[in-house]
PDB file of C-alpha atoms in Angstrom:
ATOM      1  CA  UNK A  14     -19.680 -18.294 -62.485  1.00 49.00           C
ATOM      2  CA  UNK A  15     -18.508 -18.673 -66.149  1.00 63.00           C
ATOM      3  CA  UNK A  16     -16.030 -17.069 -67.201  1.00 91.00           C
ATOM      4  CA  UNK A  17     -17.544 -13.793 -68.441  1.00 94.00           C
ATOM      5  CA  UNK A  18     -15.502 -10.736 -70.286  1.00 95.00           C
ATOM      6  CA  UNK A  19     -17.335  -7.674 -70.953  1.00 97.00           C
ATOM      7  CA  UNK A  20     -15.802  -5.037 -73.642  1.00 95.00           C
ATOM      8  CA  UNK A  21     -16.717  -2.760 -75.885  1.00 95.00           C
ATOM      9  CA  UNK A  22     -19.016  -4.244 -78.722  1.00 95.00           C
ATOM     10  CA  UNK A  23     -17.787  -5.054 -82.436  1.00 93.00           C
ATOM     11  CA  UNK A  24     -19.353  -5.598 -85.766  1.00 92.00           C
ATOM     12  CA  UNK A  25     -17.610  -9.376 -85.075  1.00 93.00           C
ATOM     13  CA  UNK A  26     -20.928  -9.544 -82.155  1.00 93.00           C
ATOM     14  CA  UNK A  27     -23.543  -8.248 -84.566  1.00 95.00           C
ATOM     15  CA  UNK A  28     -24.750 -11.804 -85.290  1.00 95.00           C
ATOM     16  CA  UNK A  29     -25.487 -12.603 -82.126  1.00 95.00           C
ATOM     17  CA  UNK A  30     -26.494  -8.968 -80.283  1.00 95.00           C
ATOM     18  CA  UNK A  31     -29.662  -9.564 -83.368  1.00 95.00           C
ATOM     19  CA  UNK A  32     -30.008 -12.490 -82.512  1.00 94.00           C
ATOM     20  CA  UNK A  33     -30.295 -11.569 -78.762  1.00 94.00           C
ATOM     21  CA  UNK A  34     -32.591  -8.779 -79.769  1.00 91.00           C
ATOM     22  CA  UNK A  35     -34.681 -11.382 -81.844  1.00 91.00           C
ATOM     23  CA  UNK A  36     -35.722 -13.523 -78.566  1.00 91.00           C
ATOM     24  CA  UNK A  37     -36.030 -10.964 -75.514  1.00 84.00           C
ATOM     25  CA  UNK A  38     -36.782  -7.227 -77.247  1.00 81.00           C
ATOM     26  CA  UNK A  39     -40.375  -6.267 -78.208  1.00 78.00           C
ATOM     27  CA  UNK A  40     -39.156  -4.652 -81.621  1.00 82.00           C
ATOM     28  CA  UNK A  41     -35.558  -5.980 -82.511  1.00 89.00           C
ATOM     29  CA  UNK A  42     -33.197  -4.614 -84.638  1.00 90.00           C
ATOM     30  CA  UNK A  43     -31.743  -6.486 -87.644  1.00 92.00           C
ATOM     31  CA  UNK A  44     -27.940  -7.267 -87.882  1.00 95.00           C
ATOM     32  CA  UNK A  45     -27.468  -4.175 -90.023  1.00 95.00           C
ATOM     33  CA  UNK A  46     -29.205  -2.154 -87.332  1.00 94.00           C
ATOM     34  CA  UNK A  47     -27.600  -3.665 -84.705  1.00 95.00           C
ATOM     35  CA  UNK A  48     -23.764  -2.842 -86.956  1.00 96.00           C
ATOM     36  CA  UNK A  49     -25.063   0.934 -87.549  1.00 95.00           C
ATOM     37  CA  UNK A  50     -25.542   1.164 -83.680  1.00 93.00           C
ATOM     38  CA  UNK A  51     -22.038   0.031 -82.789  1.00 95.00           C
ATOM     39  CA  UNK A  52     -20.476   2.336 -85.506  1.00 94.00           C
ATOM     40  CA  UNK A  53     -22.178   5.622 -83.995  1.00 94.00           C
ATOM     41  CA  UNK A  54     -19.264   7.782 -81.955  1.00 92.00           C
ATOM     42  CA  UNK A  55     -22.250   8.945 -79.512  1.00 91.00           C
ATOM     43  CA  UNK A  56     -22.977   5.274 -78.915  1.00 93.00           C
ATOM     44  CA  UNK A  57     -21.965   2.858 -75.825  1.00 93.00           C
ATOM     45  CA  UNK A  58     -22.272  -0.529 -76.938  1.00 95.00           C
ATOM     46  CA  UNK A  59     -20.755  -3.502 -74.465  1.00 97.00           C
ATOM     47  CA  UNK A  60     -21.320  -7.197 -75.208  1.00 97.00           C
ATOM     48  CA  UNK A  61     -20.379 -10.067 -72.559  1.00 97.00           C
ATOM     49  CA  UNK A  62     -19.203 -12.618 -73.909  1.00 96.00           C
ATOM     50  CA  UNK A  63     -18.151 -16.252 -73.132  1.00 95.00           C
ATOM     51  CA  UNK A  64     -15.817 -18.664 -75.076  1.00 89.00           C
ATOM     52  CA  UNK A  65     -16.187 -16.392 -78.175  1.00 88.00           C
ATOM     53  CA  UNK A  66     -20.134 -16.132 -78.329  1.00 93.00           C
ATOM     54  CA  UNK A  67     -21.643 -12.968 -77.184  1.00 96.00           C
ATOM     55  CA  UNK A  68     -24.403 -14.012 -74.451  1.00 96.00           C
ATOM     56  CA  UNK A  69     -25.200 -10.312 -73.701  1.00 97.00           C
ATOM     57  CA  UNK A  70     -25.033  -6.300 -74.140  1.00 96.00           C
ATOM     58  CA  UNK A  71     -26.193  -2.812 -73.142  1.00 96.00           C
ATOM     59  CA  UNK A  72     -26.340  -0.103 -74.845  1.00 94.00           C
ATOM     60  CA  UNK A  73     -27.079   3.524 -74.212  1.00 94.00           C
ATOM     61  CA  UNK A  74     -26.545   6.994 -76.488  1.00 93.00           C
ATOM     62  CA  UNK A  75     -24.518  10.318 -75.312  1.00 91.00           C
ATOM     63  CA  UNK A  76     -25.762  13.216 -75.827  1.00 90.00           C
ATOM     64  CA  UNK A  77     -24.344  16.482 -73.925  1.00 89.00           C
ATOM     65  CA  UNK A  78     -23.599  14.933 -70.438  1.00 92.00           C
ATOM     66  CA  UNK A  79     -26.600  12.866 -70.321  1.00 94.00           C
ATOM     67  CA  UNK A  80     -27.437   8.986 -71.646  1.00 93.00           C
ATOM     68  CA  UNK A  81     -30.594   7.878 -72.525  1.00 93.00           C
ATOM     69  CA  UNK A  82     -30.088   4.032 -72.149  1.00 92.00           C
ATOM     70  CA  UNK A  83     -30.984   1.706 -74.998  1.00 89.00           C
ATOM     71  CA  UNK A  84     -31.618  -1.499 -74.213  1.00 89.00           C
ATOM     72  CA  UNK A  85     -29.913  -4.380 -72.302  1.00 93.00           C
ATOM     73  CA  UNK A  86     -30.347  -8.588 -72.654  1.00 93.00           C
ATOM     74  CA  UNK A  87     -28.867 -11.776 -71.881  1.00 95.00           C
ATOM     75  CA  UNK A  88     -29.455 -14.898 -72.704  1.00 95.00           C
ATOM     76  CA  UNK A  89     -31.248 -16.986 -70.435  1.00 92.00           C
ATOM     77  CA  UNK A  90     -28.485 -19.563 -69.940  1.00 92.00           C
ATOM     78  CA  UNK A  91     -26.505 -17.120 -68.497  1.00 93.00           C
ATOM     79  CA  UNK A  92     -29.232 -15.341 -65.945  1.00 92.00           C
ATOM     80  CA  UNK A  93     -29.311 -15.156 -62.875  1.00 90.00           C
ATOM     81  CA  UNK A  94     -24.850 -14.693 -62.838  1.00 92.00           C
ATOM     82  CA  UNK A  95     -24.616 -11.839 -62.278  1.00 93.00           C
ATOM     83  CA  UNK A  96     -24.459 -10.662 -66.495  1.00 96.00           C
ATOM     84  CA  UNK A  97     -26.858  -7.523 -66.346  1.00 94.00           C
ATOM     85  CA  UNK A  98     -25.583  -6.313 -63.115  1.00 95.00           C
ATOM     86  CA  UNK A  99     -21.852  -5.867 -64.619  1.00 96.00           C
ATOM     87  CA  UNK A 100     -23.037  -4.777 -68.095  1.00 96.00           C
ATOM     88  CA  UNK A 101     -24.880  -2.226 -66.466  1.00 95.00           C
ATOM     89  CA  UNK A 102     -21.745  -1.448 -63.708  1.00 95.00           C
ATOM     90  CA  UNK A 103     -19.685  -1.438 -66.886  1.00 96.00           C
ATOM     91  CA  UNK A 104     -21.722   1.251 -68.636  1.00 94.00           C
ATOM     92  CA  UNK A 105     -21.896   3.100 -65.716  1.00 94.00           C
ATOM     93  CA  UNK A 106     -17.806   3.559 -65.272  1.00 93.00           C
ATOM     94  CA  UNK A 107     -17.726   3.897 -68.815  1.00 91.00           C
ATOM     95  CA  UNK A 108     -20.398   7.001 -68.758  1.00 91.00           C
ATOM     96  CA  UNK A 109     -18.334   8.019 -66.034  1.00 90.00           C
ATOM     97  CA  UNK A 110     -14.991   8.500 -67.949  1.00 90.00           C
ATOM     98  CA  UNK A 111     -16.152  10.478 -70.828  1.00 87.00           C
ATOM     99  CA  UNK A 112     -18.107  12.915 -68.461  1.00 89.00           C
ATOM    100  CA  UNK A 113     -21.550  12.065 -68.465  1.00 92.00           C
ATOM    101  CA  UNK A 114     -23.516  12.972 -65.451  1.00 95.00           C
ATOM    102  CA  UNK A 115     -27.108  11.247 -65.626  1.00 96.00           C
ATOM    103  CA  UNK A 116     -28.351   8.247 -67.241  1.00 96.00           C
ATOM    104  CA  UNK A 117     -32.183   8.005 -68.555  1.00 95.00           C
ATOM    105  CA  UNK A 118     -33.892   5.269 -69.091  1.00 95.00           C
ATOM    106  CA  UNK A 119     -37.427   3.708 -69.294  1.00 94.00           C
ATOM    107  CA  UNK A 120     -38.352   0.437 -68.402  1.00 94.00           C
ATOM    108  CA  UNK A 121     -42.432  -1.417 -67.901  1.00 93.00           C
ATOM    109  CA  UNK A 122     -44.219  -0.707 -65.238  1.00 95.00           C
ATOM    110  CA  UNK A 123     -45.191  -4.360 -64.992  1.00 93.00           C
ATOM    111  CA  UNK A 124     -40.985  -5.513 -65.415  1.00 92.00           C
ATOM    112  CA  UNK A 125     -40.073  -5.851 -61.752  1.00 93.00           C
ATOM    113  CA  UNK A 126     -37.098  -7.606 -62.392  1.00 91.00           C
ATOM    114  CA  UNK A 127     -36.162  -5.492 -64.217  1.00 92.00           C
ATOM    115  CA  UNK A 128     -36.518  -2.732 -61.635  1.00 95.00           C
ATOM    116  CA  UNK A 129     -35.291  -4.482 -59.080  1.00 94.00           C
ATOM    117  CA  UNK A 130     -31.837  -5.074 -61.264  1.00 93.00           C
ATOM    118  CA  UNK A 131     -32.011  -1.064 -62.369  1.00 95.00           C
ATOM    119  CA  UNK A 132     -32.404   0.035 -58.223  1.00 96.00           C
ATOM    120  CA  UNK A 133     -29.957  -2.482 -57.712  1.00 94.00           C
ATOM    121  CA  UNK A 134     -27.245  -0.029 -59.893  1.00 93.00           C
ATOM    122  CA  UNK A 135     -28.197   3.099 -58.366  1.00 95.00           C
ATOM    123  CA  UNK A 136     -31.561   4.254 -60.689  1.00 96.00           C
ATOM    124  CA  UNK A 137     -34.529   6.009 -59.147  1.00 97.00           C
ATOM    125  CA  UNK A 138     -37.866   6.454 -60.280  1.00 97.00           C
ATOM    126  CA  UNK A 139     -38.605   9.773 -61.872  1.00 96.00           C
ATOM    127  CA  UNK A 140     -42.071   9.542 -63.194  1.00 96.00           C
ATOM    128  CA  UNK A 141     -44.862   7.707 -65.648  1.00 96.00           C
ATOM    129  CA  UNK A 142     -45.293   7.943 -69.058  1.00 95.00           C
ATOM    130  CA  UNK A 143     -49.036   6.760 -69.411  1.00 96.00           C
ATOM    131  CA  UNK A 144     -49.650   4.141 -71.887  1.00 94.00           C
ATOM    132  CA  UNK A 145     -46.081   4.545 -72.775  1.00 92.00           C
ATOM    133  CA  UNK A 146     -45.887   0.723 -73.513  1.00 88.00           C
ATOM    134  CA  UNK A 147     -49.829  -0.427 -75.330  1.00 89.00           C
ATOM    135  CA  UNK A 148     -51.708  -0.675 -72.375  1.00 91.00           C
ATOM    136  CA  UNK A 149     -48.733  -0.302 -70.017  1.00 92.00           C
ATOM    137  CA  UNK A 150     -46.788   2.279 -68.235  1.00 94.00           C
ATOM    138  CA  UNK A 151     -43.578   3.101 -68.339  1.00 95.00           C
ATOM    139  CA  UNK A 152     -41.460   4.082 -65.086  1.00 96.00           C
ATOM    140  CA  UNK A 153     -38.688   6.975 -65.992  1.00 96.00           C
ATOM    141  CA  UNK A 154     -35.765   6.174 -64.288  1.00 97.00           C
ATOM    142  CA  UNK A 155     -32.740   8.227 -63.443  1.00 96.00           C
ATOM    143  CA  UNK A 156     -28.693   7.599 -62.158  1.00 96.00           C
ATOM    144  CA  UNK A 157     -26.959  10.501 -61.561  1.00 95.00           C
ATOM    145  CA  UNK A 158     -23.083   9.820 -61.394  1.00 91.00           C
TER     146      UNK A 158
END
């Protein structure tokens, strides 16, 4: 595998976590978004990156002792590595250090890789939201730690 470090995010990576958001998220944010994110204190933003380009992040926002995950992407020429599964580890211990005890998130009903990857951490399905996504479903998922 390439050589892959994952840290916390930067306003350096802002470039190209839009970027990122541009090709794989529904409704992206812009750079300035993407800046405003990192600079929240309740905010856990991790990019990986690779020879000084960031090829991937996760991010997720604290509240009490809970998360509500944001979102996570990589690009595709670094897929199937092994990317999401350690951004998502990486959130994990990180939630884990500052004392948060469940992570929320939502994904498509119709995304089963993206399932598969969230099962794969630890996440279980906690119910539907209806609709949640157009015409598609949304599964609630939950990770207790």
């Amino acid at each position: 595998m390439t050589d892959i470090t994952i840290s916390a995010a930067d306003t350096a990576c802002a470039d190209d976590i839009a970027e990122l958001e541009r090709q794989y998220i529904d409704c992206p944010w812009s750079v300035e978004q993407v800046k405003a994110e990192i600079a929240k204190p309740n905010v856990i933003f991790l990019a990986a990156r690779c020879g000084g380009k960031t090829v991937g992040y996760v991010s997720g926002e604290a509240a009490a002792d809970e998360i509500e995950f944001g979102n996570i992407a990589v690009d595709s020429a670094f897929r199937r590595q092994g990317v999401a599964t350690r951004l998502l580890r990486a959130l994990v211990e990180h939630a884990q250090s500052c004392g948060v005890k469940k992570i929320f998130l939502l994904v498509s009903a119709s995304n089963t890789s993206a399932k598969a990857l969230y099962e794969k951490v630890g996440f279980i399905s906690k119910g539907i939201r209806k609709s949640y996504y157009g015409n598609t479903d949304a599964i609630i998922m939950e990770l207790e730690i």
